[in-house]
């Protein structure tokens, strides 16, 4: 974001993100959500905060260390941002603890699921734990003592540790500091026997505490408590100077473990002497300290969510269905030849995309497959299909983005697998992340070479495709095929991007295209014509786009924005944004699709994209924007946007102060957009009588709470 003179026009990016995480936390508090889903939402807030501190707070911390004092668009210096973030994050941390201790734990107990503290263990429990400790835990532990000959050890990023003060039996005047890492190679959540149908668990750190004397024979434990460091993981990579990008990124992953400490979490009532030692050794200021009442690192709740036998405490299963369009023939290439297809994930199955790639890998008529891969699953069927295609003699090119943050290691492994299979693997462009999602299949047919293209708002990840909402588009339109070929030639070589037929890309002309579309609505409104913009995205940060929306609002354009996460635009400000409404939807699925609609004087246009309205997407990434021109598909997308705008269950409306308010519901039905979409797709397929024999197991989800 570029700096602007009027800082009152923009919300701070980081504080806006924290408000998004608050909306996730609100789902953990929402009693209408099933209990284990509430635990999962709480675990997500903890995981989100970890990444936020490692990346965003780490980046601002670097600015402070560099004595950078320039204000951000909201008018805050880096130091002021850290202070505001700290205040808000501490408040959120307290809310997380209260939600866990006072709400979710008692609810779990009512369901006979117990996470026991040390003082709740029976004698039988302790005997079982002692045996478990001696068999599985003790052999793995490595106690580290700090004295004149042994310096303070390097504490791994996000590792859970137990700090101790020891007293030597022969010299009681001297206390010694020691630390023990809770092994990440062992299960943190340990189940202990229960006599009835209940579930009893104890945390690994408590098992270690209970048996801590076995590690320090001859010493008396004076005090102990758990602590956890979060380190700066915003490590930049010198791509220009990297002879081997693969090796450079592998090194940067290792370095993440040792970045500067930017946050210290510790158990409530930790001995002041222990805290003072850690603070001094890690050079931590008081404002970076987070006292936690209860267990540290609530991501262990993901494991509670995964225990079997409690389906009644989760959302009803939603089984993605095959698109009715693709059910009309067993020949997927014939179906795509007849019509463009829009897929709404996760309601319509992502398996259709996987099967398309698998079919291409086996089809003797297919000559080449080219694909961008940003984030893929740990056992990706897509990558395996590409490897099979190469084994079958097809030309396979995969752009595997190594710089996808926190997925680098996974992508490195897949890159090596693809290379071994004979695929051409590209590691992205210097200085740019390739974030656009596109697949090109080149096939020899009776009337010549034909190209099939798939583009999407989401990643080629079969796992996240079940929990993210995204839109996919499949076409055999020759103009899209020509554009896809041009794009891949640019990515794999030095070919310059000429004018494309249908697609706009970043960083070449995507910003210019978006500004043109926004400004055209503003001009139409100034000329007395009806004008409207509806845009759905993950984040809205870019100042130039925000300013264009402000001008459009002042020109009379109705602007309705659906922004899941960060939004730096201030809506509803008289004379600035009074015609702009911003809403966010947080539900069981992560809203991930990017849809852009422009009224265009009645000749409306609608686009899908891999890009949010952020500077990084428009200027520093390879992104794709593509139109949906088929009237039937465009109508489907407009209906999707309409439902999102009617959501009054999971939607929250942003006010000009940066807070999100639940919309008032009068005499209308409650509408949960995510539940509606699944019900609608099931009903559509039933009406077309294209269901398979197992369709009776599906049932529509009611829209009325």
XYZ file of C-alpha atoms in Angstrom:
705
model
C 0.000 0.000 0.000
C 1.344 3.379 -0.986
C 1.228 6.237 1.472
C -1.464 8.880 1.086
C -1.937 12.305 2.652
C -5.413 11.647 4.058
C -4.805 8.853 6.540
C -8.396 9.010 7.822
C -9.675 7.294 4.672
C -8.136 3.882 5.360
C -8.276 1.201 8.013
C -5.024 -0.353 9.187
C -4.303 -3.629 7.429
C -3.083 -5.557 10.476
C -5.891 -4.446 12.774
C -8.372 -5.375 10.042
C -6.846 -8.856 9.904
C -7.234 -9.191 13.665
C -10.911 -8.319 13.275
C -11.171 -11.159 10.763
C -9.659 -13.558 13.300
C -12.157 -12.214 15.818
C -14.968 -13.286 13.492
C -13.477 -16.783 13.461
C -13.315 -16.664 17.276
C -16.963 -15.604 17.336
C -17.791 -18.852 15.517
C -16.112 -20.729 18.381
C -18.426 -18.903 20.771
C -21.544 -19.396 18.662
C -23.771 -21.925 20.450
C -25.631 -22.694 17.215
C -22.481 -24.392 15.894
C -21.879 -28.032 16.922
C -19.475 -28.409 19.839
C -16.519 -29.999 18.047
C -16.834 -27.458 15.244
C -16.518 -24.726 17.871
C -13.311 -26.363 19.102
C -12.049 -26.419 15.530
C -12.782 -22.720 15.064
C -10.857 -21.963 18.250
C -7.914 -24.023 17.015
C -8.012 -22.101 13.716
C -7.774 -18.780 15.549
C -4.640 -20.031 17.327
C -3.061 -21.259 14.093
C -3.985 -18.009 12.347
C -2.370 -15.928 15.075
C 0.850 -17.918 14.857
C 1.200 -17.181 11.149
C 0.152 -13.553 11.656
C 2.902 -12.986 14.211
C 5.544 -14.875 12.248
C 4.862 -13.005 9.002
C 3.016 -9.725 9.476
C 4.247 -8.768 12.947
C 7.694 -10.070 12.009
C 7.742 -7.755 8.998
C 6.773 -4.704 11.060
C 9.308 -5.680 13.701
C 11.975 -5.627 10.966
C 10.875 -2.107 10.022
C 11.269 -0.948 13.622
C 14.739 -2.515 13.831
C 15.679 -0.685 10.626
C 14.468 2.611 12.162
C 11.833 2.912 9.430
C 9.370 5.612 10.521
C 7.165 6.188 7.491
C 3.452 5.963 8.210
C 1.194 3.380 6.618
C -1.940 4.561 4.738
C -3.943 4.582 7.987
C -1.429 7.000 9.506
C 0.428 4.668 11.870
C 4.211 4.336 12.125
C 5.652 0.818 12.560
C 6.061 1.385 16.305
C 2.457 2.581 16.585
C 1.283 -0.418 14.605
C 3.075 -2.815 16.958
C 1.513 -1.085 19.952
C -2.005 -1.265 18.476
C -1.515 -4.874 17.380
C -0.247 -5.837 20.827
C -3.219 -4.264 22.575
C -5.728 -5.983 20.276
C -3.904 -9.338 20.271
C -3.708 -9.424 24.073
C -7.450 -8.839 24.270
C -8.019 -11.640 21.773
C -5.740 -13.976 23.725
C -7.827 -13.428 26.868
C -11.004 -14.158 24.889
C -9.481 -17.378 23.565
C -8.621 -18.525 27.081
C -12.064 -17.663 28.413
C -13.712 -19.474 25.515
C -11.635 -22.587 26.168
C -11.732 -22.643 29.982
C -15.197 -21.288 30.743
C -17.249 -22.439 27.768
C -15.823 -25.284 25.708
C -14.249 -27.396 28.472
C -17.513 -27.565 30.479
C -19.394 -28.408 27.263
C -16.946 -31.217 26.522
C -17.451 -32.613 30.002
C -21.197 -32.754 29.435
C -20.412 -34.973 26.453
C -18.085 -37.099 28.649
C -14.931 -35.866 26.922
C -12.338 -34.873 29.508
C -9.040 -33.020 29.098
C -7.660 -33.544 32.573
C -5.299 -31.283 34.467
C -2.730 -32.713 36.889
C -4.889 -32.149 39.967
C -7.775 -34.050 38.360
C -5.848 -37.295 37.830
C -6.775 -40.323 39.904
C -4.161 -42.664 41.320
C -4.974 -45.163 38.551
C -4.497 -42.418 35.967
C -1.092 -41.569 37.398
C 0.037 -45.197 37.344
C -0.931 -45.492 33.673
C 0.804 -42.218 32.871
C 3.977 -43.326 34.646
C 4.135 -46.481 32.529
C 3.426 -44.503 29.362
C 6.123 -41.974 30.307
C 8.785 -44.606 30.960
C 7.991 -46.496 27.744
C 7.495 -43.704 25.231
C 8.409 -40.270 26.588
C 11.494 -40.546 28.780
C 13.722 -42.045 26.026
C 12.999 -39.053 23.759
C 13.528 -36.203 26.218
C 16.661 -34.065 26.323
C 16.969 -31.863 29.428
C 19.105 -28.750 28.884
C 20.788 -27.085 31.865
C 22.187 -23.556 31.702
C 25.399 -22.866 33.600
C 28.865 -21.396 33.002
C 29.836 -24.160 30.584
C 26.456 -24.598 28.904
C 24.854 -21.496 27.363
C 21.148 -20.873 26.917
C 19.989 -23.242 24.163
C 18.351 -22.258 20.891
C 14.605 -22.664 21.337
C 12.765 -23.740 18.200
C 10.038 -21.547 16.743
C 6.576 -22.540 18.046
C 8.008 -25.445 20.056
C 6.457 -26.152 23.439
C 8.945 -26.173 26.312
C 9.056 -26.570 30.078
C 11.318 -24.232 32.031
C 12.566 -25.114 35.513
C 14.488 -23.738 38.449
C 16.547 -26.417 40.171
C 18.253 -26.564 43.529
C 21.258 -28.860 43.928
C 20.972 -30.938 47.087
C 24.616 -30.253 48.046
C 24.466 -26.500 47.407
C 21.046 -25.095 48.240
C 22.147 -21.476 47.848
C 22.451 -21.719 44.062
C 19.528 -22.159 41.674
C 19.977 -23.497 38.168
C 17.843 -22.843 35.093
C 16.885 -25.782 32.869
C 14.565 -26.303 29.940
C 12.990 -29.371 28.350
C 11.431 -29.376 24.915
C 8.104 -31.190 24.711
C 8.816 -33.592 21.818
C 6.836 -32.761 18.689
C 7.460 -36.310 17.428
C 5.083 -37.634 20.099
C 1.341 -37.151 20.367
C 0.577 -34.103 22.448
C -2.858 -35.432 23.346
C -2.588 -38.768 25.162
C -5.677 -40.855 25.821
C -5.832 -42.683 29.136
C -8.176 -45.591 29.978
C -11.738 -44.800 31.004
C -14.125 -47.272 32.623
C -17.273 -46.115 30.822
C -17.904 -44.719 27.342
C -16.195 -41.464 28.181
C -12.931 -40.176 26.687
C -10.103 -39.059 28.954
C -7.049 -37.194 27.731
C -3.982 -35.640 29.277
C -1.532 -33.302 27.595
C 2.025 -34.449 26.987
C 3.523 -31.480 28.820
C 1.563 -32.474 31.923
C 2.845 -36.048 31.656
C 6.398 -34.679 31.588
C 5.743 -32.360 34.538
C 4.350 -35.237 36.567
C 7.567 -37.197 36.035
C 10.043 -34.327 35.795
C 12.170 -35.538 38.729
C 13.357 -38.487 36.637
C 15.303 -36.016 34.471
C 17.104 -34.241 37.332
C 18.175 -36.851 39.877
C 19.918 -35.196 42.815
C 18.175 -31.868 42.212
C 15.050 -30.387 43.726
C 12.583 -28.736 41.352
C 11.823 -25.322 42.850
C 9.520 -24.079 40.086
C 8.463 -25.005 36.572
C 6.089 -23.975 33.821
C 5.473 -24.222 30.096
C 6.501 -21.542 27.626
C 6.517 -21.076 23.868
C 8.334 -18.682 21.548
C 7.084 -17.340 18.234
C 9.872 -16.172 15.953
C 10.083 -13.862 12.972
C 9.630 -16.053 9.887
C 9.417 -13.220 7.359
C 12.718 -14.105 5.745
C 13.419 -12.576 2.346
C 15.171 -14.498 -0.412
C 17.721 -13.010 -2.780
C 16.462 -14.660 -5.944
C 18.762 -12.703 -8.219
C 21.796 -13.990 -6.363
C 20.545 -17.536 -5.976
C 22.218 -19.908 -8.393
C 19.892 -22.713 -7.305
C 16.501 -21.463 -6.139
C 15.547 -24.917 -4.848
C 18.572 -25.038 -2.535
C 18.149 -21.415 -1.447
C 14.550 -21.962 -0.363
C 15.459 -25.182 1.449
C 17.988 -23.151 3.457
C 15.462 -20.402 4.207
C 13.029 -22.983 5.621
C 15.673 -24.112 8.089
C 16.469 -20.510 9.063
C 12.848 -19.876 10.054
C 13.421 -21.879 13.208
C 15.886 -19.290 14.521
C 14.405 -15.863 13.665
C 14.209 -13.170 16.336
C 11.659 -13.790 19.081
C 8.600 -11.569 18.686
C 6.227 -13.263 21.122
C 6.538 -15.250 24.356
C 3.586 -17.217 25.698
C 3.871 -18.698 29.170
C 1.683 -20.414 31.734
C -0.097 -18.263 34.256
C 1.798 -17.872 37.536
C 5.117 -18.861 35.985
C 7.854 -18.064 38.524
C 9.109 -14.493 38.016
C 12.738 -15.686 38.093
C 12.128 -18.092 35.206
C 10.338 -15.412 33.216
C 13.161 -12.936 33.807
C 15.774 -15.395 32.505
C 13.839 -16.150 29.299
C 13.144 -12.457 28.715
C 16.812 -11.570 29.067
C 18.132 -14.427 26.928
C 15.588 -13.892 24.134
C 15.648 -10.079 24.404
C 11.878 -9.804 24.770
C 10.040 -6.673 25.883
C 7.096 -6.798 28.283
C 4.602 -5.893 25.530
C 5.520 -9.156 23.750
C 4.623 -11.302 26.767
C 1.371 -13.281 26.771
C 0.326 -14.919 30.028
C -1.938 -17.893 29.331
C -4.423 -19.386 31.750
C -4.680 -22.962 30.567
C -2.722 -24.891 27.930
C -0.480 -23.107 25.449
C -0.971 -23.584 21.713
C -4.612 -24.479 21.300
C -4.005 -26.100 17.924
C -4.081 -29.440 19.791
C -7.867 -29.045 19.644
C -7.696 -30.204 16.019
C -6.925 -33.653 17.496
C -10.000 -33.547 19.727
C -12.054 -32.661 16.665
C -10.705 -35.733 14.870
C -11.622 -38.353 17.471
C -14.059 -40.930 16.126
C -17.551 -41.633 17.336
C -18.824 -38.077 17.799
C -20.450 -37.272 14.463
C -23.403 -35.782 16.329
C -21.092 -33.033 17.598
C -20.054 -31.965 14.099
C -21.704 -30.417 11.086
C -23.746 -32.821 9.004
C -21.657 -34.394 6.275
C -21.756 -32.644 2.948
C -20.787 -34.894 0.086
C -19.783 -32.898 -2.995
C -21.758 -33.954 -6.055
C -20.673 -34.301 -9.639
C -21.796 -31.355 -11.748
C -25.008 -32.114 -13.630
C -23.270 -30.908 -16.797
C -20.567 -33.558 -16.469
C -23.061 -36.331 -15.726
C -24.433 -36.122 -19.257
C -21.618 -38.156 -20.842
C -18.740 -40.444 -19.904
C -16.520 -38.584 -22.395
C -15.377 -35.538 -20.449
C -13.690 -33.996 -23.489
C -16.928 -34.267 -25.474
C -18.864 -32.528 -22.711
C -16.364 -29.654 -22.575
C -16.426 -29.393 -26.366
C -20.171 -28.826 -26.254
C -20.288 -26.128 -23.581
C -18.325 -24.092 -21.057
C -18.667 -25.455 -17.528
C -18.644 -23.579 -14.223
C -17.993 -25.594 -11.049
C -18.905 -24.288 -7.599
C -16.675 -25.963 -5.020
C -16.970 -27.587 -2.540
C -20.652 -28.160 -3.307
C -19.740 -29.525 -6.736
C -16.936 -32.016 -6.512
C -13.331 -31.107 -7.245
C -12.938 -34.737 -8.305
C -14.164 -33.598 -11.724
C -10.948 -31.604 -12.152
C -8.819 -34.481 -10.875
C -10.545 -36.875 -13.269
C -9.993 -34.480 -16.166
C -6.235 -34.549 -15.526
C -6.232 -38.316 -15.014
C -8.149 -38.771 -18.268
C -5.649 -36.541 -20.051
C -2.747 -38.554 -18.620
C -4.152 -41.783 -20.083
C -5.697 -40.486 -23.320
C -3.456 -41.348 -26.318
C -4.859 -38.312 -28.154
C -3.466 -35.913 -25.535
C -0.081 -34.547 -26.577
C 0.758 -32.112 -23.784
C -0.369 -30.977 -20.335
C 0.725 -27.696 -18.779
C -0.283 -26.586 -15.298
C 0.500 -24.083 -12.568
C 0.667 -25.471 -9.020
C 0.720 -23.123 -6.016
C -0.438 -25.218 -3.071
C -1.051 -28.948 -3.451
C -1.923 -31.610 -0.896
C 0.564 -33.932 0.761
C -0.654 -36.887 -1.332
C -1.697 -35.026 -4.433
C -3.491 -37.163 -7.052
C -2.956 -34.316 -9.518
C 0.823 -34.460 -9.219
C 0.732 -38.237 -9.535
C -1.430 -37.917 -12.670
C 1.078 -35.478 -14.180
C 3.888 -37.910 -13.414
C 1.884 -40.704 -15.064
C 1.329 -38.507 -18.120
C 5.074 -37.996 -18.437
C 5.610 -41.751 -18.077
C 3.142 -42.189 -20.940
C 5.286 -40.037 -23.186
C 3.309 -36.810 -23.060
C 4.926 -33.390 -22.832
C 4.239 -32.289 -19.255
C 5.154 -28.852 -17.940
C 4.447 -27.927 -14.318
C 5.126 -24.532 -12.805
C 5.469 -25.386 -9.135
C 5.718 -22.203 -7.079
C 8.434 -22.789 -4.499
C 7.759 -19.449 -2.832
C 4.241 -20.395 -1.615
C 4.713 -19.436 2.035
C 4.791 -22.363 4.482
C 4.181 -24.796 1.621
C 7.732 -24.541 0.321
C 8.894 -27.863 1.740
C 5.896 -29.742 0.370
C 6.343 -28.131 -3.052
C 10.062 -28.932 -3.103
C 9.284 -32.612 -2.570
C 6.718 -32.601 -5.375
C 9.094 -30.749 -7.698
C 11.680 -33.486 -7.254
C 9.034 -36.158 -7.831
C 7.893 -34.544 -11.080
C 11.446 -34.088 -12.337
C 12.203 -37.743 -11.666
C 9.128 -38.672 -13.729
C 10.413 -36.684 -16.694
C 8.248 -33.568 -16.372
C 9.537 -30.111 -17.215
C 9.418 -28.307 -13.874
C 9.573 -24.527 -13.636
C 10.174 -22.929 -10.251
C 8.406 -19.640 -10.978
C 9.711 -16.269 -12.094
C 12.384 -14.201 -10.384
C 10.761 -11.559 -8.194
C 7.211 -12.817 -8.809
C 5.033 -15.520 -7.311
C 2.938 -17.404 -9.831
C -0.420 -17.432 -8.079
C -2.713 -17.823 -11.098
C -4.461 -21.179 -11.430
C -4.544 -22.553 -14.969
C -4.410 -25.937 -16.696
C -3.892 -26.458 -20.433
C -4.487 -29.793 -22.186
C -3.435 -30.081 -25.842
C -5.235 -32.866 -27.720
C -5.072 -34.167 -31.298
C -8.563 -34.652 -32.709
C -10.045 -35.421 -36.124
C -10.294 -31.782 -37.128
C -6.848 -30.849 -35.791
C -5.258 -29.755 -32.520
C -7.704 -28.722 -29.795
C -6.960 -27.077 -26.474
C -8.880 -27.547 -23.237
C -8.423 -25.014 -20.440
C -9.303 -25.045 -16.765
C -8.962 -21.877 -14.672
C -9.980 -21.301 -11.096
C -10.138 -18.956 -8.146
C -8.547 -21.655 -5.952
C -5.591 -23.992 -5.784
C -5.194 -27.433 -7.347
C -5.457 -28.982 -3.899
C -7.840 -31.908 -3.510
C -7.909 -31.540 0.296
C -8.644 -27.826 0.675
C -11.113 -28.071 -2.224
C -13.440 -29.797 0.269
C -13.352 -26.908 2.746
C -12.744 -23.804 0.591
C -15.410 -22.198 -1.572
C -14.030 -21.619 -5.058
C -15.224 -21.340 -8.639
C -13.696 -23.379 -11.457
C -14.164 -22.815 -15.193
C -13.540 -25.357 -17.975
C -13.659 -24.451 -21.655
C -12.524 -25.514 -25.108
C -12.969 -21.983 -26.473
C -10.020 -21.506 -28.871
C -9.444 -17.930 -27.706
C -8.884 -19.089 -24.122
C -6.690 -21.892 -25.460
C -4.527 -19.440 -27.392
C -4.228 -17.203 -24.315
C -3.225 -20.171 -22.149
C -0.505 -21.183 -24.614
C 0.838 -17.622 -24.672
C 0.870 -17.461 -20.882
C 2.758 -20.741 -20.492
C 5.287 -19.657 -23.137
C 5.921 -16.567 -21.059
C 6.287 -18.586 -17.854
C 8.641 -21.171 -19.325
C 10.731 -18.925 -21.557
C 11.364 -15.326 -22.491
C 8.301 -14.812 -24.663
C 6.774 -11.371 -24.173
C 3.058 -11.174 -23.432
C 1.281 -9.648 -26.380
C -2.376 -8.616 -26.363
C -4.433 -11.562 -25.172
C -7.889 -12.435 -26.438
C -9.778 -13.009 -23.207
C -7.445 -13.121 -20.234
C -5.879 -10.255 -18.305
C -2.827 -11.006 -16.221
C -0.800 -9.412 -13.464
C 1.596 -7.762 -13.278
C 1.136 -6.773 -16.940
C -2.318 -5.219 -17.162
C -4.577 -6.547 -14.414
C -4.478 -3.362 -12.310
C -5.251 -1.289 -15.397
C -8.190 -3.567 -16.261
C -9.758 -3.373 -12.810
C -9.411 0.424 -12.700
C -10.966 0.683 -16.152
C -13.965 -1.413 -15.099
C -14.497 0.613 -11.893
C -14.052 3.963 -13.629
C -16.451 2.976 -16.397
C -19.185 2.446 -13.816
C -18.406 5.847 -12.307
C -18.591 7.533 -15.716
C -21.893 5.825 -16.504
C -23.331 7.048 -13.219
C -22.156 10.602 -13.848
C -23.993 10.411 -17.187
C -27.234 9.516 -15.435
C -27.077 5.788 -16.121
C -27.597 3.041 -13.582
C -24.250 1.781 -12.262
C -23.374 -1.041 -9.905
C -20.356 -3.027 -8.744
C -20.457 -6.274 -6.780
C -17.076 -7.753 -5.873
C -16.214 -10.791 -3.756
C -12.646 -11.407 -2.639
C -10.448 -12.433 0.270
C -8.830 -9.068 0.955
C -9.107 -5.422 -0.099
C -5.927 -3.504 0.636
C -4.737 -1.662 -2.480
C -5.022 2.114 -2.044
C -5.425 2.933 -5.735
C -8.335 0.488 -6.037
C -9.883 1.825 -2.818
C -9.617 5.410 -4.088
C -11.272 4.392 -7.362
C -14.127 2.835 -5.382
C -14.471 6.020 -3.309
C -14.736 8.073 -6.507
C -17.276 5.630 -7.908
C -19.332 5.931 -4.715
C -19.266 9.719 -4.913
C -20.379 9.464 -8.538
C -23.442 7.519 -7.385
C -22.346 3.951 -8.116
C -23.836 1.321 -5.809
C -20.897 -0.730 -4.536
C -21.481 -3.980 -2.657
C -18.363 -5.758 -1.453
C -18.027 -9.214 0.061
C -14.570 -9.290 1.657
C -13.786 -12.281 3.844
C -10.653 -11.007 5.549
C -8.716 -7.751 5.495
C -10.555 -4.639 4.324
C -8.793 -1.272 4.495
C -11.702 0.600 2.892
C -13.979 2.578 5.219
C -17.610 2.141 4.137
C -20.522 4.438 4.857
C -18.518 7.643 5.359
C -20.540 10.680 4.168
C -18.915 12.349 1.199
C -16.479 9.493 0.762
C -18.091 6.054 0.706
C -21.756 6.423 1.575
C -22.776 4.184 -1.350
C -20.433 1.351 -0.331
C -21.451 -1.611 1.840
C -18.888 -4.194 2.967
C -19.799 -7.549 4.424
C -17.762 -10.549 5.498
C -18.930 -14.157 5.660
C -17.240 -16.649 7.976
C -18.754 -20.114 8.125
C -17.916 -23.806 8.009
C -16.176 -23.305 4.643
C -13.418 -20.787 4.024
C -14.730 -18.234 1.534
C -12.003 -18.172 -1.096
C -13.640 -17.351 -4.450
C -12.990 -14.077 -6.254
C -15.936 -12.849 -8.356
C -16.174 -9.384 -9.945
C -19.426 -8.032 -11.399
C -19.994 -4.735 -13.264
C -23.435 -3.569 -14.447
C -22.008 -1.844 -17.571
C -25.177 0.052 -18.504
C -27.244 -3.145 -18.636
C -24.739 -5.158 -20.657
C -23.308 -6.614 -17.477
C -19.968 -8.370 -17.329
C -18.682 -10.845 -14.777
C -15.150 -12.053 -14.152
C -13.432 -14.697 -12.067
C -9.888 -14.288 -10.835
C -7.080 -15.728 -8.765
C -6.372 -12.190 -7.531
C -7.585 -10.130 -4.612
C -7.511 -6.344 -4.666
C -4.101 -6.207 -2.997
C -0.902 -4.608 -4.233
C 0.938 -7.910 -4.058
C -1.636 -9.559 -6.344
C -1.728 -6.727 -8.851
C 1.975 -5.857 -8.960
C 4.121 -8.696 -7.609
C 2.387 -11.893 -8.688
C 1.371 -13.643 -11.855
C -2.429 -13.586 -11.595
C -5.273 -14.296 -14.001
C -8.590 -12.535 -14.621
C -11.015 -14.153 -17.051
C -14.578 -13.345 -18.181
C -17.589 -15.638 -17.996
C -19.374 -14.895 -21.254
C -21.883 -17.745 -21.536
C -25.222 -16.285 -20.431
C -26.268 -19.365 -18.466
C -22.993 -19.539 -16.517
C -23.014 -15.773 -15.937
C -26.537 -16.065 -14.538
C -25.387 -18.771 -12.131
C -22.579 -16.544 -10.845
C -24.904 -13.551 -10.441
C -27.275 -15.730 -8.420
C -24.352 -16.825 -6.241
C -23.474 -13.195 -5.535
C -27.136 -12.434 -4.811
C -27.306 -15.169 -2.170
C -24.119 -13.938 -0.489
C -25.654 -10.465 -0.252
C -28.772 -11.924 1.391
C -26.870 -13.955 3.997
C -28.022 -12.848 7.450
C -26.698 -15.766 9.504
C -22.946 -15.854 8.886
C -22.530 -12.380 7.372
C -21.197 -9.427 9.334
C -21.353 -5.830 8.059
C -18.342 -3.518 8.397
C -18.854 -0.062 9.837
C -16.629 2.967 9.289
C -14.793 2.356 12.577
C -13.486 -1.035 11.435
C -15.901 -3.120 13.509
C -18.179 -5.831 12.141
C -21.848 -5.918 13.122
C -24.344 -8.752 12.709
C -27.124 -7.625 10.358
C -30.605 -7.182 11.725
C -33.167 -9.766 10.656
C -36.762 -8.608 10.495
C -39.648 -10.693 9.214
C -37.658 -12.742 6.756
C -36.174 -16.202 6.815
C -32.677 -16.699 8.077
C -30.384 -17.388 5.117
C -27.072 -19.150 5.518
C -25.473 -18.832 2.084
C -23.232 -21.882 2.407
C -26.097 -24.154 3.399
C -28.246 -22.689 0.643
C -25.720 -23.434 -2.102
C -25.520 -27.105 -1.226
C -29.290 -27.477 -1.003
C -29.736 -25.698 -4.318
C -27.249 -27.890 -6.151
C -28.825 -31.053 -4.778
C -32.273 -29.890 -5.845
C -31.030 -28.886 -9.307
C -29.479 -32.291 -9.879
C -32.600 -34.070 -8.634
C -34.763 -32.058 -11.000
C -32.553 -33.072 -13.908
C -32.854 -36.720 -12.836
C -29.150 -37.182 -13.305
C -28.434 -38.643 -9.897
C -26.789 -41.984 -9.458
C -28.347 -44.763 -7.413
C -26.822 -43.543 -4.141
C -28.406 -40.114 -4.421
C -31.060 -40.898 -1.815
C -28.429 -40.584 0.905
C -28.184 -36.863 0.205
C -30.634 -34.609 1.919
C -31.109 -30.866 1.454
C -30.037 -28.671 4.333
C -32.726 -26.422 5.718
C -32.197 -22.697 5.441
C -34.186 -21.957 8.573
C -32.286 -22.078 11.840
